[in-house]
Each structure stands twice: as structure tokens, then as C-alpha cells.
Amino acid sequence: MTTPAPEETPVIETVGEDVVENIGENFAENAEVDADVETDVEDAPQEFAPIPSGRAVQTVGRRKEAIVRVRLTSGSGGFKLNGKALEDYFPNKVHQQIVKEPLVLVERVEGFDVHANLNGGGPSGQAGALRMAIARALVELDADDRPALKKAGMLTRDSREKERKKYGLKKARKAPQYSKR
């Protein structure tokens, strides 16, 4: 079977010349407008809106097995860690000092309230993760604080993890006592 060839019909049979002319004029006008917009965008200086100080900043910090989610808001320097105060959650003064270190470094101890959700790990890992999360939040609020926090090593993730136990050993590296006889 053969299919019959389609009849050749003119495509623009019903379109008048005046419609074609209007389309061409509109196209030319749109091209001029687009050219003006492109030059305006290139000439405009790039300005970024300042970060409002009243907004909350959320960040995450990790160390060992600990994961900490922090919400930093402007306030009077209070800490809420899993619903507890800093002194109640971290009774050890060294851990309290580690947690406050980024705020002390940028001299804003009284400027922010810290609300944190801490999961996993032990006290040292959670304190280190909280310190990192607070430092990241401070950088997000004010980029000028980044060099000082980076130099102090607070923005670098401490990637050391516990080494796994090997078979034939008591721990990762501790071997049973050697007996000659």
C-alpha cells in the first residue's frame, strides 16, 4: 500500500500583509527594550542587603559521634542546651569554656542567645561540636568575623574518629599479653 502524497497548500493563505508587518514591528520594539534592560543591569552596582540582626541563624556542628544543631538569636547571652542551662548540661568548666570560646573571641558573649539540640557522643565531642556550630553561625551573621575564627581553628571540622577494633586484639591496637612459654 502506498500512502497518498499530501496536497501542497500555502501556509499563509489567510494571513494578510498588515498582520505580518505588525509582528515585525513588535519584534523590533521588543529587541530595543531588551537591549536597554541589559545595559541597565550591567551599569547597576552590585549591592547586597544587610543581614537583619533580629533573625535567627541555624547551623550544624559535628565532632566524633556528636551532632549539634544550633539556633543563634540576638539576646542577652543565655544558653539552652536540650532544655537545660549551660552549667547544668556541662558541669565541667573546661567544656563550658570550649563552648563559649567563639563568642569570647569575637567579643559578643552578651549579644546572642544559643538554643541547641545535642545528639550522640560524649561531653567532649558535644562541646567541640557546639563550639563549631556557634562559630559557623557567627560567620553567617557577620562575615568579618571569619578570619579570626578560622585562624583559631573553630571553623575546621575535627575529623578524627574512633578506630575500629581488630580481630585478635583487645581494642583497636591493644594486644593480649605476650607469653613466651
mmCIF file with all atom_site columns, N, CA, C and O in Angstrom, residues 3-24:
data_model
loop_
_atom_site.group_PDB
_atom_site.id
_atom_site.type_symbol
_atom_site.label_atom_id
_atom_site.label_alt_id
_atom_site.label_comp_id
_atom_site.label_asym_id
_atom_site.label_entity_id
_atom_site.label_seq_id
_atom_site.pdbx_PDB_ins_code
_atom_site.Cartn_x
_atom_site.Cartn_y
_atom_site.Cartn_z
_atom_site.occupancy
_atom_site.B_iso_or_equiv
_atom_site.pdbx_formal_charge
_atom_site.auth_seq_id
_atom_site.auth_comp_id
_atom_site.auth_asym_id
_atom_site.auth_atom_id
_atom_site.pdbx_PDB_model_num
ATOM 1  N N  . THR A 1 3  ? 0.830  5.392  0.561  1.00 0.00 ? 3  THR A N  1
ATOM 2  C CA . THR A 1 3  ? 0.031  6.482  1.113  1.00 0.00 ? 3  THR A CA 1
ATOM 3  C C  . THR A 1 3  ? 0.012  7.627  0.129  1.00 0.00 ? 3  THR A C  1
ATOM 4  O O  . THR A 1 3  ? 1.033  7.918  -0.527 1.00 0.00 ? 3  THR A O  1
ATOM 5  N N  . PRO A 1 4  ? -1.113 8.256  0.004  1.00 0.00 ? 4  PRO A N  1
ATOM 6  C CA . PRO A 1 4  ? -1.167 9.366  -0.958 1.00 0.00 ? 4  PRO A CA 1
ATOM 7  C C  . PRO A 1 4  ? -0.340 10.543 -0.469 1.00 0.00 ? 4  PRO A C  1
ATOM 8  O O  . PRO A 1 4  ? -0.246 10.812 0.721  1.00 0.00 ? 4  PRO A O  1
ATOM 9  N N  . ALA A 1 5  ? 0.266  11.256 -1.374 1.00 0.00 ? 5  ALA A N  1
ATOM 10 C CA . ALA A 1 5  ? 1.081  12.415 -1.036 1.00 0.00 ? 5  ALA A CA 1
ATOM 11 C C  . ALA A 1 5  ? 0.176  13.547 -0.576 1.00 0.00 ? 5  ALA A C  1
ATOM 12 O O  . ALA A 1 5  ? -0.895 13.763 -1.137 1.00 0.00 ? 5  ALA A O  1
ATOM 13 N N  . PRO A 1 6  ? 0.564  14.255 0.473  1.00 0.00 ? 6  PRO A N  1
ATOM 14 C CA . PRO A 1 6  ? -0.268 15.364 0.937  1.00 0.00 ? 6  PRO A CA 1
ATOM 15 C C  . PRO A 1 6  ? -0.293 16.476 -0.097 1.00 0.00 ? 6  PRO A C  1
ATOM 16 O O  . PRO A 1 6  ? 0.701  16.742 -0.771 1.00 0.00 ? 6  PRO A O  1
ATOM 17 N N  . GLU A 1 7  ? -1.430 17.088 -0.200 1.00 0.00 ? 7  GLU A N  1
ATOM 18 C CA . GLU A 1 7  ? -1.557 18.186 -1.160 1.00 0.00 ? 7  GLU A CA 1
ATOM 19 C C  . GLU A 1 7  ? -0.799 19.394 -0.638 1.00 0.00 ? 7  GLU A C  1
ATOM 20 O O  . GLU A 1 7  ? -0.810 19.686 0.548  1.00 0.00 ? 7  GLU A O  1
ATOM 21 N N  . GLU A 1 8  ? -0.137 20.060 -1.521 1.00 0.00 ? 8  GLU A N  1
ATOM 22 C CA . GLU A 1 8  ? 0.613  21.229 -1.114 1.00 0.00 ? 8  GLU A CA 1
ATOM 23 C C  . GLU A 1 8  ? -0.336 22.410 -1.045 1.00 0.00 ? 8  GLU A C  1
ATOM 24 O O  . GLU A 1 8  ? -0.943 22.799 -2.021 1.00 0.00 ? 8  GLU A O  1
ATOM 25 N N  . THR A 1 9  ? -0.451 22.939 0.180  1.00 0.00 ? 9  THR A N  1
ATOM 26 C CA . THR A 1 9  ? -1.307 24.108 0.385  1.00 0.00 ? 9  THR A CA 1
ATOM 27 C C  . THR A 1 9  ? -0.452 25.229 0.934  1.00 0.00 ? 9  THR A C  1
ATOM 28 O O  . THR A 1 9  ? 0.439  24.995 1.747  1.00 0.00 ? 9  THR A O  1
ATOM 29 N N  . PRO A 1 10 ? -0.679 26.428 0.520  1.00 0.00 ? 10 PRO A N  1
ATOM 30 C CA . PRO A 1 10 ? 0.107  27.541 1.067  1.00 0.00 ? 10 PRO A CA 1
ATOM 31 C C  . PRO A 1 10 ? -0.221 27.739 2.543  1.00 0.00 ? 10 PRO A C  1
ATOM 32 O O  . PRO A 1 10 ? -1.382 27.701 2.938  1.00 0.00 ? 10 PRO A O  1
ATOM 33 N N  . VAL A 1 11 ? 0.813  27.908 3.347  1.00 0.00 ? 11 VAL A N  1
ATOM 34 C CA . VAL A 1 11 ? 0.642  28.029 4.789  1.00 0.00 ? 11 VAL A CA 1
ATOM 35 C C  . VAL A 1 11 ? 0.030  29.375 5.142  1.00 0.00 ? 11 VAL A C  1
ATOM 36 O O  . VAL A 1 11 ? -0.860 29.476 5.978  1.00 0.00 ? 11 VAL A O  1
ATOM 37 N N  . ILE A 1 12 ? 0.469  30.456 4.535  1.00 0.00 ? 12 ILE A N  1
ATOM 38 C CA . ILE A 1 12 ? -0.004 31.792 4.862  1.00 0.00 ? 12 ILE A CA 1
ATOM 39 C C  . ILE A 1 12 ? -1.007 32.213 3.797  1.00 0.00 ? 12 ILE A C  1
ATOM 40 O O  . ILE A 1 12 ? -0.779 33.132 3.035  1.00 0.00 ? 12 ILE A O  1
ATOM 41 N N  . GLU A 1 13 ? -2.077 31.523 3.761  1.00 0.00 ? 13 GLU A N  1
ATOM 42 C CA . GLU A 1 13 ? -3.107 31.851 2.783  1.00 0.00 ? 13 GLU A CA 1
ATOM 43 C C  . GLU A 1 13 ? -4.049 32.914 3.319  1.00 0.00 ? 13 GLU A C  1
ATOM 44 O O  . GLU A 1 13 ? -4.439 33.818 2.604  1.00 0.00 ? 13 GLU A O  1
ATOM 45 N N  . THR A 1 14 ? -4.394 32.811 4.618  1.00 0.00 ? 14 THR A N  1
ATOM 46 C CA . THR A 1 14 ? -5.378 33.726 5.183  1.00 0.00 ? 14 THR A CA 1
ATOM 47 C C  . THR A 1 14 ? -4.753 34.894 5.930  1.00 0.00 ? 14 THR A C  1
ATOM 48 O O  . THR A 1 14 ? -5.461 35.794 6.346  1.00 0.00 ? 14 THR A O  1
ATOM 49 N N  . VAL A 1 15 ? -3.466 34.884 6.108  1.00 0.00 ? 15 VAL A N  1
ATOM 50 C CA . VAL A 1 15 ? -2.817 35.965 6.852  1.00 0.00 ? 15 VAL A CA 1
ATOM 51 C C  . VAL A 1 15 ? -2.561 37.118 5.911  1.00 0.00 ? 15 VAL A C  1
ATOM 52 O O  . VAL A 1 15 ? -1.950 36.947 4.854  1.00 0.00 ? 15 VAL A O  1
ATOM 53 N N  . GLY A 1 16 ? -2.985 38.294 6.313  1.00 0.00 ? 16 GLY A N  1
ATOM 54 C CA . GLY A 1 16 ? -2.793 39.473 5.484  1.00 0.00 ? 16 GLY A CA 1
ATOM 55 C C  . GLY A 1 16 ? -1.408 40.058 5.677  1.00 0.00 ? 16 GLY A C  1
ATOM 56 O O  . GLY A 1 16 ? -0.702 39.749 6.622  1.00 0.00 ? 16 GLY A O  1
ATOM 57 N N  . GLU A 1 17 ? -1.025 40.920 4.761  1.00 0.00 ? 17 GLU A N  1
ATOM 58 C CA . GLU A 1 17 ? 0.294  41.533 4.828  1.00 0.00 ? 17 GLU A CA 1
ATOM 59 C C  . GLU A 1 17 ? 0.422  42.450 6.039  1.00 0.00 ? 17 GLU A C  1
ATOM 60 O O  . GLU A 1 17 ? 1.486  42.562 6.636  1.00 0.00 ? 17 GLU A O  1
ATOM 61 N N  . ASP A 1 18 ? -0.698 43.096 6.430  1.00 0.00 ? 18 ASP A N  1
ATOM 62 C CA . ASP A 1 18 ? -0.622 44.026 7.564  1.00 0.00 ? 18 ASP A CA 1
ATOM 63 C C  . ASP A 1 18 ? -0.333 43.281 8.873  1.00 0.00 ? 18 ASP A C  1
ATOM 64 O O  . ASP A 1 18 ? 0.351  43.807 9.753  1.00 0.00 ? 18 ASP A O  1
ATOM 65 N N  . VAL A 1 19 ? -0.801 42.041 9.039  1.00 0.00 ? 19 VAL A N  1
ATOM 66 C CA . VAL A 1 19 ? -0.515 41.265 10.255 1.00 0.00 ? 19 VAL A CA 1
ATOM 67 C C  . VAL A 1 19 ? 0.960  40.928 10.324 1.00 0.00 ? 19 VAL A C  1
ATOM 68 O O  . VAL A 1 19 ? 1.594  41.033 11.371 1.00 0.00 ? 19 VAL A O  1
ATOM 69 N N  . VAL A 1 20 ? 1.541  40.558 9.189  1.00 0.00 ? 20 VAL A N  1
ATOM 70 C CA . VAL A 1 20 ? 2.957  40.219 9.149  1.00 0.00 ? 20 VAL A CA 1
ATOM 71 C C  . VAL A 1 20 ? 3.790  41.448 9.494  1.00 0.00 ? 20 VAL A C  1
ATOM 72 O O  . VAL A 1 20 ? 4.770  41.369 10.222 1.00 0.00 ? 20 VAL A O  1
ATOM 73 N N  . GLU A 1 21 ? 3.392  42.630 8.992  1.00 0.00 ? 21 GLU A N  1
ATOM 74 C CA . GLU A 1 21 ? 4.125  43.852 9.287  1.00 0.00 ? 21 GLU A CA 1
ATOM 75 C C  . GLU A 1 21 ? 4.058  44.185 10.774 1.00 0.00 ? 21 GLU A C  1
ATOM 76 O O  . GLU A 1 21 ? 5.061  44.592 11.375 1.00 0.00 ? 21 GLU A O  1
ATOM 77 N N  . ASN A 1 22 ? 2.878  44.008 11.425 1.00 0.00 ? 22 ASN A N  1
ATOM 78 C CA . ASN A 1 22 ? 2.736  44.290 12.852 1.00 0.00 ? 22 ASN A CA 1
ATOM 79 C C  . ASN A 1 22 ? 3.630  43.379 13.689 1.00 0.00 ? 22 ASN A C  1
ATOM 80 O O  . ASN A 1 22 ? 4.240  43.814 14.660 1.00 0.00 ? 22 ASN A O  1
ATOM 81 N N  . ILE A 1 23 ? 3.707  42.124 13.296 1.00 0.00 ? 23 ILE A N  1
ATOM 82 C CA . ILE A 1 23 ? 4.569  41.193 14.040 1.00 0.00 ? 23 ILE A CA 1
ATOM 83 C C  . ILE A 1 23 ? 6.018  41.643 13.940 1.00 0.00 ? 23 ILE A C  1
ATOM 84 O O  . ILE A 1 23 ? 6.751  41.645 14.925 1.00 0.00 ? 23 ILE A O  1
ATOM 85 N N  . GLY A 1 24 ? 6.444  42.067 12.770 1.00 0.00 ? 24 GLY A N  1
ATOM 86 C CA . GLY A 1 24 ? 7.818  42.529 12.589 1.00 0.00 ? 24 GLY A CA 1
ATOM 87 C C  . GLY A 1 24 ? 8.103  43.774 13.417 1.00 0.00 ? 24 GLY A C  1
ATOM 88 O O  . GLY A 1 24 ? 9.168  43.909 14.018 1.00 0.00 ? 24 GLY A O  1
#
